[in-house]
CSV table of C-alpha atoms and ligand atoms in Angstrom, one decimal:
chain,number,residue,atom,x,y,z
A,1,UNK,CA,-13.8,7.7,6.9
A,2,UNK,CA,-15.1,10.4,4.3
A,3,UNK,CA,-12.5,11.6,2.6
A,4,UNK,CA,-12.2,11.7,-0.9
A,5,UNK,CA,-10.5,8.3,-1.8
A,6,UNK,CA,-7.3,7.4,-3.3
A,7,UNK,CA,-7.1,5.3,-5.7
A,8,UNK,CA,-3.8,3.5,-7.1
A,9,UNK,CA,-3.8,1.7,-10.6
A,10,UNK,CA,-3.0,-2.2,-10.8
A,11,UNK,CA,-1.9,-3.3,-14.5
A,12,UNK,CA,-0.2,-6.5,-15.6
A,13,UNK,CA,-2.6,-9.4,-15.1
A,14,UNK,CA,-5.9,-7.5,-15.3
A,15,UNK,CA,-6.2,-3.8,-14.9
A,16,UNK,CA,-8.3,-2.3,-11.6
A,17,UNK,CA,-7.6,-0.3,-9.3
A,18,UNK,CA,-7.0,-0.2,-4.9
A,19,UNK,CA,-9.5,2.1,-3.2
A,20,UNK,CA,-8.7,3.4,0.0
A,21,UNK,CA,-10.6,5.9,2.1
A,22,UNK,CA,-14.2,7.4,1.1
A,23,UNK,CA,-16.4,5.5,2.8
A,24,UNK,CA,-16.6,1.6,2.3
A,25,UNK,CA,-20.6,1.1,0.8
A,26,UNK,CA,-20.2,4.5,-1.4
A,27,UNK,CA,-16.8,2.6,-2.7
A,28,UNK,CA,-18.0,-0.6,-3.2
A,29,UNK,CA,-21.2,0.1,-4.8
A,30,UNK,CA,-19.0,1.4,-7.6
A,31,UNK,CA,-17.5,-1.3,-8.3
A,32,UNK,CA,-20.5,-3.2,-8.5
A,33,UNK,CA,-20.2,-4.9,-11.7
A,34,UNK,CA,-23.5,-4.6,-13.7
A,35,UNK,CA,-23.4,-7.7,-14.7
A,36,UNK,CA,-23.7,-9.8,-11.4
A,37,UNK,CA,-26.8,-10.5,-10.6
A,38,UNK,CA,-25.9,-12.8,-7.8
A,39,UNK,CA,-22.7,-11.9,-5.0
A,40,UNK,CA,-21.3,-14.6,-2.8
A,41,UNK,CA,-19.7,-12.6,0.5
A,42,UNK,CA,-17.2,-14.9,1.8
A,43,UNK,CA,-16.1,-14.0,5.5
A,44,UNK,CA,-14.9,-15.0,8.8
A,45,UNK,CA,-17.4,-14.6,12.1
A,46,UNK,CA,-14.8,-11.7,13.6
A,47,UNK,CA,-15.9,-9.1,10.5
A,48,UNK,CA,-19.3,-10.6,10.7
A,49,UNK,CA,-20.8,-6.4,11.1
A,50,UNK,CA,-18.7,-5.3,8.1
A,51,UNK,CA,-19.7,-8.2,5.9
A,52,UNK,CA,-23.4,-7.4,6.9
A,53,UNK,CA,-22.1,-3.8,5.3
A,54,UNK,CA,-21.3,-5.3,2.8
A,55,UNK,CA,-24.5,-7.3,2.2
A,56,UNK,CA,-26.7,-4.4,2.6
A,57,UNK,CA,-24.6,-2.5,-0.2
A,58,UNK,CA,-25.3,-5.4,-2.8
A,59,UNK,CA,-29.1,-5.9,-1.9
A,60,UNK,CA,-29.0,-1.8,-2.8
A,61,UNK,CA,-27.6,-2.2,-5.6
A,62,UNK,CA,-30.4,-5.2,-6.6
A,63,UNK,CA,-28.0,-7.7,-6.6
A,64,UNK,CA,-29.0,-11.7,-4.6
A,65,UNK,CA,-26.6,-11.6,-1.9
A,66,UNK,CA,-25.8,-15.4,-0.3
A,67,UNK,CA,-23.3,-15.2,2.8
A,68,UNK,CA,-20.8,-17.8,3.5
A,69,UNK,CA,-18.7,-17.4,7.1
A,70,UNK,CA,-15.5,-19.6,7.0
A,71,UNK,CA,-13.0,-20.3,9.5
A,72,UNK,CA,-10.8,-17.4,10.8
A,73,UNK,CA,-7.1,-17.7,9.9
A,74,UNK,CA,-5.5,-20.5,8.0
A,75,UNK,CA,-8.1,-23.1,8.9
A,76,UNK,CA,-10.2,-21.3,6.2
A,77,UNK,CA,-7.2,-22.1,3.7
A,78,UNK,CA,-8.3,-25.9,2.8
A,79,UNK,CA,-9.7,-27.4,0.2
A,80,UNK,CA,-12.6,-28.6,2.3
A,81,UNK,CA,-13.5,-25.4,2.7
A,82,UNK,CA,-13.1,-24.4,-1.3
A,83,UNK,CA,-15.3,-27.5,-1.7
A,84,UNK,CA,-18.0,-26.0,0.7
A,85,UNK,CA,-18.0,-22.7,-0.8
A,86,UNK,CA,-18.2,-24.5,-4.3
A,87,UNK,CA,-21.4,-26.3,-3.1
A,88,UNK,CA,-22.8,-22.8,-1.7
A,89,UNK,CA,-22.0,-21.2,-5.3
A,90,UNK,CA,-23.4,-24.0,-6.9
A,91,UNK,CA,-26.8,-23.9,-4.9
A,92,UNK,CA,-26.9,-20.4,-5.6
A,93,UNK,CA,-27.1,-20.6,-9.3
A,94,UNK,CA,-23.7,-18.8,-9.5
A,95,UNK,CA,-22.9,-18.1,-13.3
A,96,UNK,CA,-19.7,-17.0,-15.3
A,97,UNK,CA,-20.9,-13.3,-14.5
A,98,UNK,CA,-21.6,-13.3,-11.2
A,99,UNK,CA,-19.4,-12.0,-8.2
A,100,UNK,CA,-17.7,-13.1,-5.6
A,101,UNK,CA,-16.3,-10.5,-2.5
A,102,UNK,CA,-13.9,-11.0,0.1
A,103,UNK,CA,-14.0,-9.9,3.0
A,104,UNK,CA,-11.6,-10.5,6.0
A,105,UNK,CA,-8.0,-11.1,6.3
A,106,UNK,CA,-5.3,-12.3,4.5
A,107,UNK,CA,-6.6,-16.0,4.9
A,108,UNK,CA,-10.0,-15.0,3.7
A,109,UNK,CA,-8.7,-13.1,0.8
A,110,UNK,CA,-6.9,-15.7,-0.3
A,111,UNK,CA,-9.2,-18.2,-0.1
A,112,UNK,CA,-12.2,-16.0,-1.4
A,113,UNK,CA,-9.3,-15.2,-4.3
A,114,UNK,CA,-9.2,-18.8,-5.3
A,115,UNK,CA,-12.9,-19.6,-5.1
A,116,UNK,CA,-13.6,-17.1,-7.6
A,117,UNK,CA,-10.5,-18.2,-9.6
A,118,UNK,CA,-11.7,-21.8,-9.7
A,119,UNK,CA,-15.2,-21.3,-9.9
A,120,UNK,CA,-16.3,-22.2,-13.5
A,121,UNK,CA,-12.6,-21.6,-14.8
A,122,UNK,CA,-12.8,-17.7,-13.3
A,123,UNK,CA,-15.5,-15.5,-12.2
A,124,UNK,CA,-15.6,-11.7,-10.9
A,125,UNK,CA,-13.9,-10.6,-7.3
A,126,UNK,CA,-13.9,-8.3,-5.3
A,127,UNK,CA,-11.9,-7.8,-2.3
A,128,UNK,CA,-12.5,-5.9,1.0
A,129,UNK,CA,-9.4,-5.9,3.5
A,130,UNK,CA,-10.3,-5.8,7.1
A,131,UNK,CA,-6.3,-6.4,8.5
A,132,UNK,CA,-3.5,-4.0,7.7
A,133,UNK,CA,-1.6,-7.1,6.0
A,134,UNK,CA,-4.4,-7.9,3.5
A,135,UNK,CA,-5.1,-4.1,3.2
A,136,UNK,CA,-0.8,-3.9,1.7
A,137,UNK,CA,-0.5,-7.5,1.0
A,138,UNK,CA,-2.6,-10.1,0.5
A,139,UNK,CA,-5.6,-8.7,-1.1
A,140,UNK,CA,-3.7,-6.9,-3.4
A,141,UNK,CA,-1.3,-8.4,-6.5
A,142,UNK,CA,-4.1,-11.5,-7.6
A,143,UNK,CA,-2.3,-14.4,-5.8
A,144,UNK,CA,-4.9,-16.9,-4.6
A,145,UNK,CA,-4.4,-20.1,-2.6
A,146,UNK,CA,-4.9,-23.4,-0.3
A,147,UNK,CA,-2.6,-25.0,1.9
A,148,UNK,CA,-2.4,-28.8,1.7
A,149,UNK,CA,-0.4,-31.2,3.9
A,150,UNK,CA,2.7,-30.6,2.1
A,151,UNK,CA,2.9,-27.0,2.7
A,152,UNK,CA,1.1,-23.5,2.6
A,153,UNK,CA,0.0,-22.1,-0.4
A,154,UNK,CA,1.3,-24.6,-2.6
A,155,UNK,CA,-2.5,-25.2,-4.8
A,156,UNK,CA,-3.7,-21.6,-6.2
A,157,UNK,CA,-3.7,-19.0,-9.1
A,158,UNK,CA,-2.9,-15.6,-10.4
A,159,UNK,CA,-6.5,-14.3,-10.4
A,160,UNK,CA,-6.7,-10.1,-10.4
A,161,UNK,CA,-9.8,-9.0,-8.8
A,162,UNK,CA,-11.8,-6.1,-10.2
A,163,UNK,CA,-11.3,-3.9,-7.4
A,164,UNK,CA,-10.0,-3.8,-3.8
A,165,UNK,CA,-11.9,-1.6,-1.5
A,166,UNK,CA,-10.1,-0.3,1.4
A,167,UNK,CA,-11.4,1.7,3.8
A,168,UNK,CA,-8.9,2.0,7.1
A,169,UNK,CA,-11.5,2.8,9.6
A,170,UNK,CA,-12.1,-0.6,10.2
A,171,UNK,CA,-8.8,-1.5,11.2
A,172,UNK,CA,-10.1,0.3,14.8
A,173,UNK,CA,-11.7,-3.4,14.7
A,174,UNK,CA,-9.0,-5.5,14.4
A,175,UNK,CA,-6.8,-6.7,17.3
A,176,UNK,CA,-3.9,-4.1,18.1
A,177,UNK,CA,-1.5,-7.6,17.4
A,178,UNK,CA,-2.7,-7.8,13.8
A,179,UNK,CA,-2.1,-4.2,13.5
A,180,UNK,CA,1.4,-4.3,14.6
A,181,UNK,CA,2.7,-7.5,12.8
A,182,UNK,CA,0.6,-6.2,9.5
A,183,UNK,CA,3.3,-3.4,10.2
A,184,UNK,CA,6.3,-6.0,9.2
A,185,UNK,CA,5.1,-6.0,5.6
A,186,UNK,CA,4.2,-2.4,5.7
A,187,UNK,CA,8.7,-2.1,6.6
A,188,UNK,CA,9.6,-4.6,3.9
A,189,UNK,CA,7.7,-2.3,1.1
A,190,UNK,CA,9.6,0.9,2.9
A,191,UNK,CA,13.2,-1.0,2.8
A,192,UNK,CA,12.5,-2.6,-0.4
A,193,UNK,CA,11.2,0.3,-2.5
A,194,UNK,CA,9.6,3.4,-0.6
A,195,UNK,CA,12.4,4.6,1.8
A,196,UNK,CA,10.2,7.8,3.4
A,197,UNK,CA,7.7,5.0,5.1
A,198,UNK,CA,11.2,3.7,7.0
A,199,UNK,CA,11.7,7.8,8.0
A,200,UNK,CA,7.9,8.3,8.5
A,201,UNK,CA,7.9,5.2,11.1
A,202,UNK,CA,11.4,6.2,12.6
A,203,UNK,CA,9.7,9.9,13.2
A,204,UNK,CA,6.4,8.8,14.8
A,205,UNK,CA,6.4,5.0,15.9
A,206,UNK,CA,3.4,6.0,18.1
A,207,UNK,CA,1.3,7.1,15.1
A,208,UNK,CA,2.3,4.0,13.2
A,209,UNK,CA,0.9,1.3,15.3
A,210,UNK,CA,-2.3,3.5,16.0
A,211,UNK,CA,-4.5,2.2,13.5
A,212,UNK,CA,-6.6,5.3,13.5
A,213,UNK,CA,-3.7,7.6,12.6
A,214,UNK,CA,-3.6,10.1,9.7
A,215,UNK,CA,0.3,8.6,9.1
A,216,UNK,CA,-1.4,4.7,8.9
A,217,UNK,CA,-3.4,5.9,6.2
A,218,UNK,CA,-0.2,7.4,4.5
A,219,UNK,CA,1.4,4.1,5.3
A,220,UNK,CA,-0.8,2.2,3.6
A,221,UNK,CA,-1.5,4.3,0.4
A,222,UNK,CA,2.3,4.2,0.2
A,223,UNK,CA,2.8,0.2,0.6
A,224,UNK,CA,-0.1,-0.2,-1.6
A,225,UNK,CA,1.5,1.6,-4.1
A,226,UNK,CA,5.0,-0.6,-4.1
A,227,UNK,CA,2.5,-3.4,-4.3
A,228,UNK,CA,0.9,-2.1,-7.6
A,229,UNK,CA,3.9,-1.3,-8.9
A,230,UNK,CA,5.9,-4.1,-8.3
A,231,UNK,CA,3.3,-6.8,-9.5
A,232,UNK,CA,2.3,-4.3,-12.4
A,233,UNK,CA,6.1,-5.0,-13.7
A,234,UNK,CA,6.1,-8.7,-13.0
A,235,UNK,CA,2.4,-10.0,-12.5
A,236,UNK,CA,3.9,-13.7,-12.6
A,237,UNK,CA,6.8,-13.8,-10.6
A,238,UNK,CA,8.8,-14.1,-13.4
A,239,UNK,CA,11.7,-11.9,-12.7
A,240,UNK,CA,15.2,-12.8,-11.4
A,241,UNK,CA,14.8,-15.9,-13.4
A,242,UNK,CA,18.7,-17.1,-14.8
A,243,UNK,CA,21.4,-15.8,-12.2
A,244,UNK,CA,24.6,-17.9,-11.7
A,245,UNK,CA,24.5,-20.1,-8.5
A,246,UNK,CA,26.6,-18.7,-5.6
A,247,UNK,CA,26.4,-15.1,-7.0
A,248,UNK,CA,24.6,-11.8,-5.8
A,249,UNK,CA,22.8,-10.9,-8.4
A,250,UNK,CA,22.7,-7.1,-8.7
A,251,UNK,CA,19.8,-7.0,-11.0
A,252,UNK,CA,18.3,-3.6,-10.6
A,253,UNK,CA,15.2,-3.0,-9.4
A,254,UNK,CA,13.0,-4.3,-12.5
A,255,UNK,CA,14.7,-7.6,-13.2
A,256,UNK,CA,14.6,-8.7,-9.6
A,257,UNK,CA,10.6,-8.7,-10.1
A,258,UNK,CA,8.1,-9.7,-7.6
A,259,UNK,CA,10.6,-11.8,-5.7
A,260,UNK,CA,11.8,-8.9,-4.1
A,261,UNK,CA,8.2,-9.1,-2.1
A,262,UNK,CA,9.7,-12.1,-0.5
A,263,UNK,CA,12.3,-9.5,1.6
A,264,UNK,CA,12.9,-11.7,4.7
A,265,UNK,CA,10.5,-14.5,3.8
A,266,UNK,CA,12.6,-17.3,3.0
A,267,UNK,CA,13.6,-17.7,7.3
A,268,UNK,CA,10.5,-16.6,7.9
A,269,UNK,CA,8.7,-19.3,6.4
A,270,UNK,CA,11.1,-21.2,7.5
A,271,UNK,CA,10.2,-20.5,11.2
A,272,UNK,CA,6.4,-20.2,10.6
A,273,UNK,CA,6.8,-24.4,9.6
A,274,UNK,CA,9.2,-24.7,13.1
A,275,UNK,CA,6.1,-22.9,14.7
A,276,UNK,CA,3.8,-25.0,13.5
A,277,UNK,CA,1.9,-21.5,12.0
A,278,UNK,CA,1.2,-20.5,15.8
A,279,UNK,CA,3.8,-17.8,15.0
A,280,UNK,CA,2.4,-14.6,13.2
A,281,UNK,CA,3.4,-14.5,9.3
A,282,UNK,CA,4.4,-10.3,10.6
A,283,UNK,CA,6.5,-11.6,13.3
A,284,UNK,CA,8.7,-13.8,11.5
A,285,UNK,CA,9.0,-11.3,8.6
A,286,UNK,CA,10.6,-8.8,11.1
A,287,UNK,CA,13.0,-11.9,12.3
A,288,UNK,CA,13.7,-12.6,8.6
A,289,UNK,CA,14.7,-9.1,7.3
A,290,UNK,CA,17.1,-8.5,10.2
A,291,UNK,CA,18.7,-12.1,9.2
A,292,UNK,CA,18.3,-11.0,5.5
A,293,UNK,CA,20.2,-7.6,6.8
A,294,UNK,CA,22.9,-9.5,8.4
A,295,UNK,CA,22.9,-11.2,5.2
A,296,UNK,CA,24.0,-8.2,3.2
A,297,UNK,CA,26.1,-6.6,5.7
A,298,UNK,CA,28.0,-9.6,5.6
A,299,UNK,CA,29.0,-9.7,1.9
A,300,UNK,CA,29.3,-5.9,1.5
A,301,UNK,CA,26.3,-4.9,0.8
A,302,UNK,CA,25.1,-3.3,3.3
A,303,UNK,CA,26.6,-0.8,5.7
A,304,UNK,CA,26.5,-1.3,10.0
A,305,UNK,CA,24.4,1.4,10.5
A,306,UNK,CA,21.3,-0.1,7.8
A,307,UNK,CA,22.1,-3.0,9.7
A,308,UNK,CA,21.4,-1.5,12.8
A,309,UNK,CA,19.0,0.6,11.5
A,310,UNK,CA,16.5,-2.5,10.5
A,311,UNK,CA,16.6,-3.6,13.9
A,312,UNK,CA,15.6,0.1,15.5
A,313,UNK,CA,12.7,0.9,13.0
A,314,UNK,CA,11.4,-3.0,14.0
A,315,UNK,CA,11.3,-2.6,17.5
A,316,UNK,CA,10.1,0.5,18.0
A,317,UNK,CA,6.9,-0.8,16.3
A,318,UNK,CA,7.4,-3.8,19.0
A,319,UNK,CA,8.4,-6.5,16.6
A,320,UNK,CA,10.2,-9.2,17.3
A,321,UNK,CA,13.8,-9.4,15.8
A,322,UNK,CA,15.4,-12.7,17.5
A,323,UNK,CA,14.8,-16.2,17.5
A,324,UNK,CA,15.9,-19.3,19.7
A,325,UNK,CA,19.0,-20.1,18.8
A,326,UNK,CA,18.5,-24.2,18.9
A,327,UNK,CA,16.3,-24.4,16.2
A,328,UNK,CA,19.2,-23.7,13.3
A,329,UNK,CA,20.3,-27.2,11.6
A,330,UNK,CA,15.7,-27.7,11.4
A,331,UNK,CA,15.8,-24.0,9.7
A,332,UNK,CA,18.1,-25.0,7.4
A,333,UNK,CA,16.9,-27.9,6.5
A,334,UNK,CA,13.6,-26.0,6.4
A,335,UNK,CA,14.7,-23.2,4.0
A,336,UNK,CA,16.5,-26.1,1.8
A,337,UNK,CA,13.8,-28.3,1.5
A,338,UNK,CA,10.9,-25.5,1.0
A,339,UNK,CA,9.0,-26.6,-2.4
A,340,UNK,CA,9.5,-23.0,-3.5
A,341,UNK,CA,13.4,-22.9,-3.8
A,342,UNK,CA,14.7,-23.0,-7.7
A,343,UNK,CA,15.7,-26.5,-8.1
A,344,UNK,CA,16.4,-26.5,-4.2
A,345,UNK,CA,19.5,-23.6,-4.6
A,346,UNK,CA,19.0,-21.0,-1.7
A,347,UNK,CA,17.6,-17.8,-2.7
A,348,UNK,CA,17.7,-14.8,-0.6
A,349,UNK,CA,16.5,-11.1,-1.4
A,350,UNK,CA,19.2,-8.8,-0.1
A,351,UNK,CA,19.7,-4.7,0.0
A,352,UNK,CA,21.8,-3.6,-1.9
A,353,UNK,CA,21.6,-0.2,0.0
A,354,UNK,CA,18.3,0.6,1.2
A,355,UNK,CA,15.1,0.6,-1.5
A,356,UNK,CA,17.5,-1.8,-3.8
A,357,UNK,CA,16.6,-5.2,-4.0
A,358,UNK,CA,19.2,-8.0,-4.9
A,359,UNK,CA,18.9,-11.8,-5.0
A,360,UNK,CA,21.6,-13.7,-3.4
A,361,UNK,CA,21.6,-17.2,-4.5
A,362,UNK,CA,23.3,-19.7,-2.3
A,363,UNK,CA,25.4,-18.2,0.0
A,364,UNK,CA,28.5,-20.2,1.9
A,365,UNK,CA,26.7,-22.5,4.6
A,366,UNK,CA,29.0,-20.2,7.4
A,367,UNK,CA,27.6,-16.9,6.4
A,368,UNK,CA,24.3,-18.2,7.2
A,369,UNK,CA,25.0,-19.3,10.3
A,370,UNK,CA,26.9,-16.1,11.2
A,371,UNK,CA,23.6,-14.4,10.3
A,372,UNK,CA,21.6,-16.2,12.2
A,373,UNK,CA,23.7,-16.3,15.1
A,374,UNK,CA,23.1,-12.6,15.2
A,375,UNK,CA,19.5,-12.8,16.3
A,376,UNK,CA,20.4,-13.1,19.6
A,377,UNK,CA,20.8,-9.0,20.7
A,378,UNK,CA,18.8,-8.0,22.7
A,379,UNK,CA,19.2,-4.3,22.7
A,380,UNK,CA,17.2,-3.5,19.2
A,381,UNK,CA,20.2,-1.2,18.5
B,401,LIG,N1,3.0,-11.6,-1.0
B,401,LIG,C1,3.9,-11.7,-2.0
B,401,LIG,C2,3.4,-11.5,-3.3
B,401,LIG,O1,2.2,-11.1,-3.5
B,401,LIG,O2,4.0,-11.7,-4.3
């Protein structure tokens, strides 16, 4: 792709900015920083021809390039593999001003994230997205992380990267199923925030899970840019802090922070642990915000039709938006006991209309189950 970039502004735990478009070595070797003279390229074997890009681009640029190739997916995400690419940096000579460059998905970005995080207390990174999550999720915002035994993500850091480099032509790469469940999170930032990506999908569905369409491109400039500003606000997470228990909290955008991110997350993760992670983090996103809409329509705060209208814009994109109705009592049980509840009260983000974020904090035990019992239609309208 050679058009002239975009480029959106991150501030609030380190200022740099998202590129997308141009073309990826022109984009990258601007971001070089001069001060590297050595560049670890962390990646997995399925973007081994971009990370080769990549490579070339830093040799250009006179800078040692040393390649390590992890594990695709969340088997990258251990601390066995942190240790490994520790050894690699460490062999290398890496110093306090060399650089470190992701390039992959949201597994690798994360885990490239908190190399360079931990590495001698914090050195430079850079990351390229390959998947359309990373490219509006993962790779953007400077949360880095492992998973351990007791759950996902639980060992990591806030670590900004320098610059994040997207360039959507290689998404032509990427299986058409990342593309479509990297579409749940491109929704959530549309019903959250951006309400013309919900009417840009709902007018071309076609264009949206063709990854080489001029409307994915808009798609992801305009998630990108509910990212930036939502983590520019509240880098930390720190928002929505102090509500009263069994209360919505109708907080206005600002004060409910970062969480609002989470739309539909809180069943989702709770599924992706009754999955054993052999469910797509996308899919049970789109399961989550239709529960989280069912949420809202049940306490008022949400009309029928944006009830109805959640499940339309999901499945015309072919995501999933039921779930086996068996598996309740574990979910709940699974949402209670996840390590990131406050102080183990329920937490939900909830419209409060479309593009306004509440929290609802422990709802009555029969809403939920109402909720979830709605996850059964089958007609997606
Ligand atoms: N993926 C949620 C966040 O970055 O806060």
């Amino acid at each position: 792709m050679a058009s002239e970039p975009t480029r959106i502004r991150v501030t609030g735990g380190g200022d740099y900015d998202v590129i997308i478009g141009g073309s990826l070595e022109g984009q990258l070797i601007a971001v070089l920083p001069s001060s590297a003279a050595r560049v670890v390229i962390v990646h997995t074997e399925s973007v081994a021809p971009i990370a080769r890009q990549v490579v070339e681009v830093v040799a250009v640029a006179g800078k040692v390039p040393t390649v390590i190739e992890i594990p695709d997916g969340e088997a990258a995400k251990t601390v066995l593999v942190a240790a490994a690419c520790w050894d690699k940096l460490g062999a290398a000579g890496f110093t306090r001003s060399d650089l470190v460059i992701g390039v992959g998905g949201g597994a690798t970005t994360d885990l490239a994230g908190f190399v360079a995080a931990t590495w001698l207390r914090g050195v430079a990174l850079v990351q390229v997205p390959t998947t359309l999550l990373a490219m509006v999720d993962a790779a953007v915002g400077g949360k880095t992380g492992i998973n351990i035994g007791a759950g996902k993500n639980l060992v990591g850091s806030f670590h900004s990267p320098v610059a994040v480099v997207i360039d959507p032509s290689v998404l032509a790469t990427v299986p058409v199923v990342d593309h479509v469940t990297g579409l749940a999170e491109v929704v959530k930032a549309g019903l959250i925030r951006d309400p013309v990506i919900c009417d840009l999908i709902e007018a071309d569905p076609a264009a949206a899970v063709d990854p080489a369409s001029e409307l994915t491109v808009e798609l992801i400039t305009r998630s990108v840019r509910v990212k930036a500003e939502v983590v520019s606000d509240d880098f930390r997470e720190a928002g929505g802090l102090g509500e009263a228990a069994g209360s919505v909290a109708a907080m206005g955008r600002s004060s409910v922070g970062r969480e609002m991110l989470n739309y539909g997350h809180t069943l989702a993760h709770a599924i992706e642990r009754a999955e054993g992670y052999r469910i797509r983090h996308g899919s049970a996103v789109s399961i989550g915000m239709v529960f989280a809409a069912e949420l809202a329509g049940l306490t008022g705060h949400l009309g029928e039709a944006e009830v109805v209208r959640h499940r339309r814009l999901l499945t015309s994109l072919g995501l999933p938006v039921e779930y086996r109705q068996d598996r309740w009592p574990e979910l709940l049980e699974s949402m209670r006991l996840d390590k990131k509840t406050r102080a183990h009260t329920l937490r939900f983000v909830i419209l409060d209309g479309i593009g306004r974020p509440v929290i609802l904090t422990d709802p009555p035990a029969e809403i939920l189950e109402t909720a979830f019992r709605r996850l059964v239609l089958t007609t997606g309208a």
